[in-house]
Coordinates of C-alpha atoms in Angstrom, one line a residue:
Chain A
N1 CA 91.6 8.6 39.9
A2 CA 88.0 8.3 39.0
G3 CA 86.2 11.0 41.8
V4 CA 82.6 10.0 42.2
T5 CA 81.0 6.5 41.0
Q6 CA 78.1 5.2 41.0
T7 CA 76.2 2.0 40.6
P8 CA 74.1 0.9 39.0
K9 CA 73.7 3.5 36.1
F10 CA 70.0 2.7 35.5
Q11 CA 67.4 0.2 37.3
V12 CA 63.9 -0.5 37.0
L13 CA 62.3 -1.8 39.9
K14 CA 58.7 -2.7 41.1
T15 CA 55.9 -1.4 44.1
G16 CA 57.7 -2.6 46.7
Q17 CA 61.0 -4.3 45.9
S18 CA 64.1 -3.0 47.6
M19 CA 67.2 -1.2 46.4
T20 CA 70.5 0.1 47.6
L21 CA 72.2 2.8 45.1
Q22 CA 75.9 2.6 45.7
C23 CA 77.9 6.0 46.0
A24 CA 81.7 5.2 45.9
Q25 CA 84.8 8.1 45.8
D26 CA 88.5 8.7 45.8
M27 CA 88.6 12.3 46.6
N28 CA 89.4 11.7 50.5
H29 CA 86.6 13.8 50.7
N30 CA 85.1 13.9 54.3
S31 CA 81.5 15.0 53.3
M32 CA 78.9 13.0 51.0
Y33 CA 75.6 13.9 50.5
W34 CA 72.3 11.8 48.5
Y35 CA 70.0 13.9 46.0
R36 CA 66.8 13.8 44.3
Q37 CA 66.5 15.7 40.6
D38 CA 63.1 15.4 39.7
P39 CA 61.5 17.6 36.5
G40 CA 60.7 21.0 37.5
M41 CA 61.8 20.8 41.3
G42 CA 65.9 21.0 40.7
L43 CA 68.1 18.6 43.6
R44 CA 66.6 18.1 46.4
L45 CA 68.7 16.7 48.9
I46 CA 67.7 13.2 50.6
Y47 CA 69.8 12.6 53.2
Y48 CA 73.7 14.0 54.2
S49 CA 77.0 12.5 56.2
A50 CA 79.8 14.8 57.3
S51 CA 81.6 12.1 58.2
E52 CA 82.3 8.4 58.4
G53 CA 79.6 6.9 60.5
T54 CA 77.7 9.8 60.9
T55 CA 74.1 10.4 58.7
D56 CA 71.7 13.7 58.6
K57 CA 68.5 14.1 57.6
G58 CA 67.5 16.0 55.0
E59 CA 65.2 18.2 52.7
V60 CA 63.4 14.9 51.4
P61 CA 64.1 12.0 53.6
N62 CA 61.4 9.8 53.6
G63 CA 61.4 6.7 52.5
Y64 CA 64.9 6.2 52.3
N65 CA 68.0 4.5 54.5
V66 CA 72.0 5.5 53.8
S67 CA 74.7 4.3 55.5
R68 CA 78.1 5.4 55.7
L69 CA 80.2 2.5 56.8
N70 CA 83.7 4.2 55.3
K71 CA 85.1 7.5 54.6
R72 CA 84.8 6.3 50.7
E73 CA 81.1 4.7 50.8
F74 CA 77.7 6.5 51.0
S75 CA 74.7 3.8 49.9
L76 CA 71.2 5.0 49.3
R77 CA 68.6 2.2 50.2
L78 CA 65.1 1.9 49.6
E79 CA 63.0 -0.4 52.0
S80 CA 59.8 -0.2 50.3
A81 CA 60.1 1.3 46.7
A82 CA 56.9 3.8 45.7
P83 CA 56.4 5.2 42.3
S84 CA 56.8 8.8 43.8
Q85 CA 60.5 8.0 44.1
T86 CA 61.0 7.6 40.1
S87 CA 64.2 10.0 39.5
V88 CA 67.9 10.4 39.1
Y89 CA 69.5 10.1 42.0
F90 CA 73.3 11.8 42.3
C91 CA 76.0 11.1 45.1
A92 CA 78.0 14.1 45.4
T93 CA 81.3 14.5 47.8
L94 CA 82.5 17.3 49.6
L95 CA 86.3 18.1 51.4
G96 CA 85.4 19.8 53.9
G97 CA 86.4 22.9 56.7
S98 CA 85.8 25.6 54.6
T99 CA 86.1 24.5 51.2
D100 CA 83.0 24.9 49.3
T101 CA 82.7 22.7 45.9
Q102 CA 80.8 20.1 45.4
Y103 CA 81.5 17.7 43.2
F104 CA 78.6 15.1 41.9
G105 CA 78.4 11.5 40.8
P106 CA 77.1 11.0 37.1
G107 CA 73.3 9.8 38.5
T108 CA 71.4 6.8 39.1
R109 CA 67.8 6.7 36.8
L110 CA 66.2 4.8 38.6
T111 CA 62.0 3.7 38.0
V112 CA 59.8 3.0 39.3
L113 CA 56.3 1.2 38.1
Chain B
G1 CA 65.3 29.2 55.2
N2 CA 67.5 29.9 51.6
S3 CA 66.5 29.4 48.5
V4 CA 67.2 30.0 44.4
T5 CA 64.8 31.1 41.5
Q6 CA 66.5 31.0 37.7
M7 CA 65.0 31.4 35.2
E8 CA 62.9 28.6 33.3
G9 CA 63.5 27.5 29.9
P10 CA 63.4 26.4 27.4
V11 CA 65.8 29.0 26.1
T12 CA 66.5 28.7 23.0
L13 CA 69.1 31.1 21.2
S14 CA 71.1 30.5 17.3
E15 CA 74.5 30.3 17.2
E16 CA 77.0 33.3 18.4
A17 CA 74.2 34.8 20.7
F18 CA 74.4 36.6 23.2
L19 CA 73.3 34.8 26.9
T20 CA 72.2 35.8 30.1
I21 CA 70.4 33.7 32.2
N22 CA 69.2 35.0 35.3
C23 CA 69.6 34.3 39.5
T24 CA 68.4 35.8 42.4
Y25 CA 68.7 34.2 45.8
T26 CA 67.4 34.4 49.7
A27 CA 69.8 33.7 52.0
T28 CA 70.0 34.4 55.9
G29 CA 73.3 35.3 55.7
Y30 CA 76.6 35.3 53.5
P31 CA 76.5 32.4 51.3
S32 CA 78.9 31.4 48.0
L33 CA 77.5 31.1 44.6
F34 CA 77.9 28.7 42.3
W35 CA 76.6 27.4 38.5
Y36 CA 76.6 24.3 37.6
V37 CA 75.5 22.6 34.7
Q38 CA 74.5 19.0 33.7
Y39 CA 75.0 18.2 29.5
P40 CA 72.4 15.2 28.2
G41 CA 72.5 12.1 30.6
E42 CA 76.1 13.3 32.6
G43 CA 75.7 13.8 36.2
L44 CA 76.3 18.4 36.8
Q45 CA 79.8 19.4 36.9
L46 CA 81.3 22.8 38.5
L47 CA 80.9 25.8 35.8
L48 CA 82.1 28.2 38.3
K49 CA 81.6 30.3 41.6
A50 CA 81.3 33.2 43.6
T51 CA 82.2 34.0 47.3
K52 CA 81.9 37.3 48.7
A53 CA 80.6 40.5 46.9
D54 CA 81.4 41.6 43.1
D55 CA 83.4 38.5 43.1
K56 CA 83.0 37.1 39.2
G57 CA 83.7 33.9 38.8
S58 CA 84.6 32.9 35.3
N59 CA 85.7 29.2 33.0
K60 CA 84.5 28.5 29.1
G61 CA 83.8 32.4 28.5
F62 CA 80.6 32.2 30.7
E63 CA 81.1 34.8 33.5
A64 CA 78.9 35.5 36.8
T65 CA 79.2 38.5 39.3
Y66 CA 77.9 38.2 43.2
R67 CA 75.3 41.2 43.5
K68 CA 74.8 41.5 46.9
E69 CA 72.6 44.8 47.0
T70 CA 70.1 42.8 44.6
T71 CA 70.9 39.1 45.7
S72 CA 71.7 37.9 42.3
F73 CA 74.1 35.9 40.2
H74 CA 73.4 36.0 36.5
L75 CA 75.0 33.4 34.2
E76 CA 75.9 35.4 31.1
K77 CA 78.7 34.3 28.0
G78 CA 78.9 36.8 24.8
S79 CA 79.0 34.2 22.0
V80 CA 76.7 30.8 22.5
Q81 CA 78.0 27.5 21.1
V82 CA 75.7 24.4 19.9
S83 CA 78.3 22.8 22.6
D84 CA 77.0 24.6 25.8
S85 CA 73.2 23.2 25.0
A86 CA 72.9 22.0 28.6
V87 CA 71.0 22.3 31.6
Y88 CA 72.4 25.3 34.1
F89 CA 71.8 25.1 37.7
C90 CA 72.0 28.1 40.0
A91 CA 72.7 26.8 43.7
L92 CA 74.2 28.6 46.8
S93 CA 75.9 27.2 49.9
E94 CA 75.3 28.3 53.6
P95 CA 77.5 27.5 55.3
P96 CA 80.3 26.9 53.3
G97 CA 80.0 23.3 51.3
G98 CA 75.9 23.7 52.9
G99 CA 76.8 21.5 56.0
A100 CA 73.8 19.5 56.7
D101 CA 71.6 21.1 54.5
G102 CA 73.8 21.3 51.5
L103 CA 73.4 23.1 48.5
T104 CA 70.0 24.4 47.6
F105 CA 69.1 25.0 43.8
G106 CA 67.4 26.9 41.2
K107 CA 65.1 24.8 39.2
G108 CA 67.6 24.6 36.2
T109 CA 67.5 26.3 32.9
H110 CA 67.6 24.6 29.9
L111 CA 69.8 26.2 27.2
I112 CA 69.2 24.7 23.6
I113 CA 71.7 26.6 20.6
Q114 CA 70.2 26.1 17.2
P115 CA 73.4 26.3 14.2

């Protein structure tokens, strides 16, 4: 099993460009998350999805959109990238119910020039 | 809201030294507590967890005890190795798994072990 996979691993964008970060899981988990990691800030939640077709904003949703079209995949879209969105992005999954351990993907390192 | 405070690094130790990384938390209810580790260039891996007071989580020689009276979850290891060099994150979840709030993370502690 691959667990949680993310593509691409690295990306460089120019200000104003758009792109979609992909996350897929084969763990049959219900919940999925997008976080961003910035130096000295820890990880902060961007968006959350409890199940297929449902999404909720996290702590820092501005400038992002998400899509959960099926149970396996949860994508994060930047419509018009800004330098402030330079960060490392992590996807995570959670089985749900009373379970409490999130599993993380390897991350996407994004630079916006 | 919930918050996690952990000592910021970098923390530099010699091989075989004793390690303590402090972590304290603020939560409105009864959270689960976690330590995650991030090795260079990789994602976060769960190191250990505890879900109720006085529980001790342990893995790979690391230990942490859930202390509700002091709202702490300090990470310890008796003898560190060069391979333990990484960034360590303390985190909490409330409700279980974090729900719409996700996990609440500390800022991370960069640990460097010198031979």
